Rosetta silent file (secondary structure, phi, psi, omega in degrees, C-alpha in Angstrom):
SEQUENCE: XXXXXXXXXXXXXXXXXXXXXXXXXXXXXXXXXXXXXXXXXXXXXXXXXXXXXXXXXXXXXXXXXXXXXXXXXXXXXXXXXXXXXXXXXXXXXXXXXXXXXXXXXXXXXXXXXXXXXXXXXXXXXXXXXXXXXXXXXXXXXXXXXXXXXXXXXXXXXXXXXXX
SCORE:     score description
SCORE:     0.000 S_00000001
   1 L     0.000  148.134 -179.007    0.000    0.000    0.000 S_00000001
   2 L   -53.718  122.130 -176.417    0.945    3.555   -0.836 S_00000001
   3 H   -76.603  -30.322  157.009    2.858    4.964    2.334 S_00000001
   4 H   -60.779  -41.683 -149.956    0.914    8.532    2.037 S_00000001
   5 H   -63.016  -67.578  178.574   -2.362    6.488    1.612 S_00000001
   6 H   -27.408  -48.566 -159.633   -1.047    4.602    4.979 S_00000001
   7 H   -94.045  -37.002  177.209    0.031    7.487    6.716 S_00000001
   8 H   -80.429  -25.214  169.762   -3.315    9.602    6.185 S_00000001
   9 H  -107.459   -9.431  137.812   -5.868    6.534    6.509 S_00000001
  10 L   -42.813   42.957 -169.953   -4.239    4.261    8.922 S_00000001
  11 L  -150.143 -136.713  167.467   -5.577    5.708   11.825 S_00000001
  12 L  -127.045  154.847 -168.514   -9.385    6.479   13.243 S_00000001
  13 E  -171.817  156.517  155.289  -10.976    9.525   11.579 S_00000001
  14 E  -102.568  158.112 -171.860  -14.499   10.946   10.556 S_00000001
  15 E   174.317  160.414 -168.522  -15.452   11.123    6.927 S_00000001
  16 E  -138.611  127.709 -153.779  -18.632   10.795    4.476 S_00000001
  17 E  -107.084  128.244  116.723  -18.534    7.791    2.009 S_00000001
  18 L   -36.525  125.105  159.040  -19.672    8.527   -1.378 S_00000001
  19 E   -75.589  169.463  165.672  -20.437    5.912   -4.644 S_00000001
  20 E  -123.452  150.224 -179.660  -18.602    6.988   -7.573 S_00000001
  21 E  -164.623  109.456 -172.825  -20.898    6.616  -11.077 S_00000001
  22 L    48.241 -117.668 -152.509  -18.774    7.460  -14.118 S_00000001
  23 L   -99.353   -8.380 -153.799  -17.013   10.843  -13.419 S_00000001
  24 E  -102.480  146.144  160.558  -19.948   12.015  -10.771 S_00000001
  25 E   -82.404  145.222  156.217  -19.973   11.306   -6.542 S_00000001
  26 E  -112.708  125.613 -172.156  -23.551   10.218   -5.218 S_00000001
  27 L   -58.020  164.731  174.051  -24.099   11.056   -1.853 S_00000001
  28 E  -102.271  122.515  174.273  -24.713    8.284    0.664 S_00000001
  29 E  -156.575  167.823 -161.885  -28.161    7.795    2.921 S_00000001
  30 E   -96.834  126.347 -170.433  -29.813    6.639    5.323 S_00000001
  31 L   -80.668 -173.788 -141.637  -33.528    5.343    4.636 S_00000001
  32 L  -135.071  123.065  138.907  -36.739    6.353    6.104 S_00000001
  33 L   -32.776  -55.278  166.600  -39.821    3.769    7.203 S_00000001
  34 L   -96.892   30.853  162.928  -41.873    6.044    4.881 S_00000001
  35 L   -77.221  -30.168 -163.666  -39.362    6.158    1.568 S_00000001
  36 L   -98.014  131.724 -162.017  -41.390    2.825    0.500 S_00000001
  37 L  -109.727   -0.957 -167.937  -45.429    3.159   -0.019 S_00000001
  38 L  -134.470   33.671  160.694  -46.091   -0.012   -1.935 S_00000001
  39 L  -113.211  153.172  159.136  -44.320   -2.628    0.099 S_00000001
  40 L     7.130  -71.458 -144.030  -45.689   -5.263    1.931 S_00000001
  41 L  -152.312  153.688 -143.581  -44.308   -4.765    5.567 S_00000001
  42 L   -98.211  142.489 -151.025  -42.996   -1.310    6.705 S_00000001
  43 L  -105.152  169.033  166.602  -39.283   -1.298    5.848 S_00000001
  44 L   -90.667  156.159  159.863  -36.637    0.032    8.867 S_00000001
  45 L   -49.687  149.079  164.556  -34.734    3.248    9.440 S_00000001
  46 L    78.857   -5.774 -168.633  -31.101    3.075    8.547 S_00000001
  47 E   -66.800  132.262 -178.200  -30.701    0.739    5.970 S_00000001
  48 E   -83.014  123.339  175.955  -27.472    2.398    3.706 S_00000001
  49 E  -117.554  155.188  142.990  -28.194    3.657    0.381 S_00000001
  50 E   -81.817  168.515 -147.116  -27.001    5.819   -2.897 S_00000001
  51 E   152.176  124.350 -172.474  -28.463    8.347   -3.710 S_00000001
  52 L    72.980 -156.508 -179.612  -30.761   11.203   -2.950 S_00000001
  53 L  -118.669  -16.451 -177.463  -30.359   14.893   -2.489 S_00000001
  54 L   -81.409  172.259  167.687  -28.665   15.453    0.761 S_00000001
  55 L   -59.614  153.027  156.803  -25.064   15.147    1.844 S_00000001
  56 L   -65.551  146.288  170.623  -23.853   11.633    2.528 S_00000001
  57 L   -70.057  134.715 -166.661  -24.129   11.212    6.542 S_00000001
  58 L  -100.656  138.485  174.632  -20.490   11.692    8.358 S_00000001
  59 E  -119.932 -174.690 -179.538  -19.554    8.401   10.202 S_00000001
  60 E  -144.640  138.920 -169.221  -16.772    7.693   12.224 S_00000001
  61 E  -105.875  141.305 -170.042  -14.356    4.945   10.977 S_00000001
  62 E  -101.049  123.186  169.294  -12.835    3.029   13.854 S_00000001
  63 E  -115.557  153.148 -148.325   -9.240    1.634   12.742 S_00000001
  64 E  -136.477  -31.013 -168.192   -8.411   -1.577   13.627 S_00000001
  65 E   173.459 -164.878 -156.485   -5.298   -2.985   11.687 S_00000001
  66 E  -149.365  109.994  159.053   -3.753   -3.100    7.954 S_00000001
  67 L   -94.558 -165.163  171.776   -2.776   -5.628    4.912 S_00000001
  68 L   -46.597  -54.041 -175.453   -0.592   -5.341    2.098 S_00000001
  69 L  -155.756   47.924  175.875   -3.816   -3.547    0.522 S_00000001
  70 L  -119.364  105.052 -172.467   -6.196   -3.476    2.995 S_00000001
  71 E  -122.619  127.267 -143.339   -7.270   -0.969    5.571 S_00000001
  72 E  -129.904  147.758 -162.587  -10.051   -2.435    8.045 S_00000001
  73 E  -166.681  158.266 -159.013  -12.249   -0.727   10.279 S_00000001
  74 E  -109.156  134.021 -167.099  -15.403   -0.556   12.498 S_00000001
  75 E  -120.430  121.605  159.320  -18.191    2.196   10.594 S_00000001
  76 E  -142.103  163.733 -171.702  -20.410    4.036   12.761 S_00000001
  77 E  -115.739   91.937 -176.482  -22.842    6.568   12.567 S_00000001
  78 L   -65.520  160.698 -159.093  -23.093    8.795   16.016 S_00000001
  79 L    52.721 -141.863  175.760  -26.167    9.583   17.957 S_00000001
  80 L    68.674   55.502  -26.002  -29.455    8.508   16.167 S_00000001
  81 L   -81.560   -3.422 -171.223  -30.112    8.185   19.444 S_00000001
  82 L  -171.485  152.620 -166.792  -26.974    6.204   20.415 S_00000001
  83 L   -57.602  125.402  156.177  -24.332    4.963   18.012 S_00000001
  84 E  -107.738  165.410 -166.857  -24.698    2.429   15.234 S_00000001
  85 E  -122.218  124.263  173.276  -22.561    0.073   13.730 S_00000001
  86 E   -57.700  108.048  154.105  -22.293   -0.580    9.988 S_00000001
  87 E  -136.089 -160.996 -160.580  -23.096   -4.251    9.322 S_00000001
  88 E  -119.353  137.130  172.449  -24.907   -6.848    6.795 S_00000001
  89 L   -93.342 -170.126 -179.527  -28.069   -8.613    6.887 S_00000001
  90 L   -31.563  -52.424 -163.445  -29.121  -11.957    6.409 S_00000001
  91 L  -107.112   15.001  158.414  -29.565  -11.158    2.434 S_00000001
  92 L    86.998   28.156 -168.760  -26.912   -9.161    2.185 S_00000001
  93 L   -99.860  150.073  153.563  -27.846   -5.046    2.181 S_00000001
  94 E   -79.277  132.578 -167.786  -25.833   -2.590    4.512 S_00000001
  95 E  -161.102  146.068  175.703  -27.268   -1.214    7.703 S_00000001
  96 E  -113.791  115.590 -151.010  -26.760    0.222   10.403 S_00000001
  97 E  -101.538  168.884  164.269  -27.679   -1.430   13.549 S_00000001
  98 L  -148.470   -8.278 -176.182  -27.821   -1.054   17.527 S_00000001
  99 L  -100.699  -44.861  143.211  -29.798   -3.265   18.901 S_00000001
 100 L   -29.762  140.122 -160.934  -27.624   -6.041   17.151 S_00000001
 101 L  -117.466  130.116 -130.287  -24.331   -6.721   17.635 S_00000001
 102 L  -121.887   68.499 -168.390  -21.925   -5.902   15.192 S_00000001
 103 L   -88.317  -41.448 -163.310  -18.208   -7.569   15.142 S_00000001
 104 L   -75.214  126.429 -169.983  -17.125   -7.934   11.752 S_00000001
 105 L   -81.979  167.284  174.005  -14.690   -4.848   10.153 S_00000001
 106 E  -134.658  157.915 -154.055  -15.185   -3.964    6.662 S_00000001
 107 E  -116.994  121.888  146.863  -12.082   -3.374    4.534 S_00000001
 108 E   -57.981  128.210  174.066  -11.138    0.012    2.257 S_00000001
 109 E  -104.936  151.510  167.264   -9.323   -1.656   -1.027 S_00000001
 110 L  -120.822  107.020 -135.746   -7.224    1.856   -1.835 S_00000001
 111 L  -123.112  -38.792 -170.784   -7.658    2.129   -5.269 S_00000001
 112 L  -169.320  120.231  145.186   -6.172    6.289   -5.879 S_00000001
 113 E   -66.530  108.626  142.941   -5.714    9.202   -3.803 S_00000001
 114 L   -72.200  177.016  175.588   -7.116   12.291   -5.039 S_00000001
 115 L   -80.702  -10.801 -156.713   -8.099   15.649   -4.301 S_00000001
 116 L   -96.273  -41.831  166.830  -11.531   15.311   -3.852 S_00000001
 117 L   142.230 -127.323 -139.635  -10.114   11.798   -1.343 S_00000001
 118 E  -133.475  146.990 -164.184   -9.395    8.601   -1.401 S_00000001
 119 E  -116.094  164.849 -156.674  -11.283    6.372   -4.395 S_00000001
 120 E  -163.919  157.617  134.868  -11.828    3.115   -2.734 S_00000001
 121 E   -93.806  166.030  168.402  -13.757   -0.656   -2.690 S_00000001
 122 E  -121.882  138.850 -170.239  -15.697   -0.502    0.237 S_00000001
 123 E  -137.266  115.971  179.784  -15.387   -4.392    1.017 S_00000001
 124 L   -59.415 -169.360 -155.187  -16.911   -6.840    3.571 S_00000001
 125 L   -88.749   -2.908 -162.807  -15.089   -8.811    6.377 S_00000001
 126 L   -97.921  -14.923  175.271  -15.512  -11.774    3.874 S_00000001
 127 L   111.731  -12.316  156.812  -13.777   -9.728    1.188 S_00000001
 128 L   -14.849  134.365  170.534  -17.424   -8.844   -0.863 S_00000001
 129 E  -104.470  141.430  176.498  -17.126   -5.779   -2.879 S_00000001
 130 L   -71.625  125.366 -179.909  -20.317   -3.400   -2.100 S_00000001
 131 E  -109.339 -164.736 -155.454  -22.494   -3.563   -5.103 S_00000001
 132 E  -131.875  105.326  172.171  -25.635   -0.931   -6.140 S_00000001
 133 E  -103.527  135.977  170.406  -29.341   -2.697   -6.755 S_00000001
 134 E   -95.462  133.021  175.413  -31.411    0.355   -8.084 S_00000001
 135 L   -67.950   76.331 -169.153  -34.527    1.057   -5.829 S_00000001
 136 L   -95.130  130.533  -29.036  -37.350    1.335   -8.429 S_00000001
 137 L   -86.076  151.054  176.933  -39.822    2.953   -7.476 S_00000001
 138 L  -118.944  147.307 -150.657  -38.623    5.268   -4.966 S_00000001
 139 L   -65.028  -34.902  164.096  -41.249    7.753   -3.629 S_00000001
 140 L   -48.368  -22.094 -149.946  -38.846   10.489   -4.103 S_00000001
 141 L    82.988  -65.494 -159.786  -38.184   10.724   -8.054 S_00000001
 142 L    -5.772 -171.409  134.142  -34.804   10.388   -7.029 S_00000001
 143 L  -106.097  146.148  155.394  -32.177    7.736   -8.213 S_00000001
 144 E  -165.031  142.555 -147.374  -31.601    5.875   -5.264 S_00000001
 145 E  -135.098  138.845 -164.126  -30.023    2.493   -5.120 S_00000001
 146 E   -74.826  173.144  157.820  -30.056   -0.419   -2.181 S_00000001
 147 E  -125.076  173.931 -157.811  -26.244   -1.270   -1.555 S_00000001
 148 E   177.920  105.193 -174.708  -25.502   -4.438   -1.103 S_00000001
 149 L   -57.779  -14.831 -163.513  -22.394   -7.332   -0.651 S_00000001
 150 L  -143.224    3.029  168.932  -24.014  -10.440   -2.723 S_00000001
 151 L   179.786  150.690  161.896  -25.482   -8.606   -5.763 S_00000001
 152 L   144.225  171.570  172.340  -25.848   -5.517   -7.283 S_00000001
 153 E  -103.048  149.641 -159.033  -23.513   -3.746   -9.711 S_00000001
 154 E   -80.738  137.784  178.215  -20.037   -2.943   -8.354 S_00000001
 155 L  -123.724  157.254  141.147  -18.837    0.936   -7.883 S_00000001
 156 L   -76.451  148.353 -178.764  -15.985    2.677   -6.302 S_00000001
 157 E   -89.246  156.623  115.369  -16.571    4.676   -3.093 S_00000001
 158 E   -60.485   93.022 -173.406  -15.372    8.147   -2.393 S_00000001
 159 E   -76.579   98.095 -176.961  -13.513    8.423    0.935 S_00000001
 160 E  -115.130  148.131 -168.305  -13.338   12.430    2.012 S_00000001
 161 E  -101.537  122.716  155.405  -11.885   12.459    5.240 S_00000001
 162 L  -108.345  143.683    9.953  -13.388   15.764    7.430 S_00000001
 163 L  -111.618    0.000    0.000  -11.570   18.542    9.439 S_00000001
């Protein structure tokens, strides 16, 4: 791994995760019990998506250790009323939980630094690259897209580190 990459992302930090699609970033969010009106069963809060109109949501990346080209780390999102922890479900979408407990790091592939910040996989503990299922329809207009470890089509993340 690149020894500037190392020396600015080896550590613990806050920072708002992006997709990348072609040359443009998509912000990152969190869904809402009322974005879906025509499913079944009432969907949960938090589930991570691309997407929307808002900033991506600033997390806090916990670092935990290093490979050759690996940097692995516990994702959380503070307050909302008490912290969550980025993990996977059953069927494989990203969410962020609390009442569940949450062990497994998820690994940054460090793909380019830039100016804009670090171009990335975002990768599970199993080594999954996060893919993009698009969320048709979604009550917004938006585009907005499920993410997702076991299907979906694969993107690079945007890492911007903040202050």
């Amino acid at each position: 791994m690149d020894s500037a990459i190392q020396a600015h992302f080896a550590r613990s930090f806050r920072a708002r995760l992006y997709m990348r699609v072609a040359n443009s970033t998509v912000p990152l969010r969190l869904s809402r019990s009322s974005d879906k009106f025509s499913w079944g069963v009432t969907p949960e809060d938090d589930w991570l998506q691309a997407g929307g109109r808002q900033d991506s949501p600033l997390m806090d990346f916990h670092y935990l250790s290093a490979t050759d080209d690996r940097l692995h780390y516990h994702i959380t999102v503070p307050g909302r009323p008490q912290t969550k922890t980025l993990g996977v479900s059953r069927n494989g979408y990203l969410g962020f939980y609390w009442h569940a407990e949450v062990t497994d790091p998820w690994k940054i592939e460090p793909l380019r630094q830039t100016d804009e910040g670090l171009v990335c996989h975002l990768r599970d503990h199993r080594g999954y690259r996060v893919g993009a299922i698009k969320d048709t329809p979604h009550h917004s207009g938006d585009w907005v897209a499920l993410l997702n470890v076991e299907e979906g089509d694969v993107y690079n993340f945007l890492l911007r580190q903040e202050g």
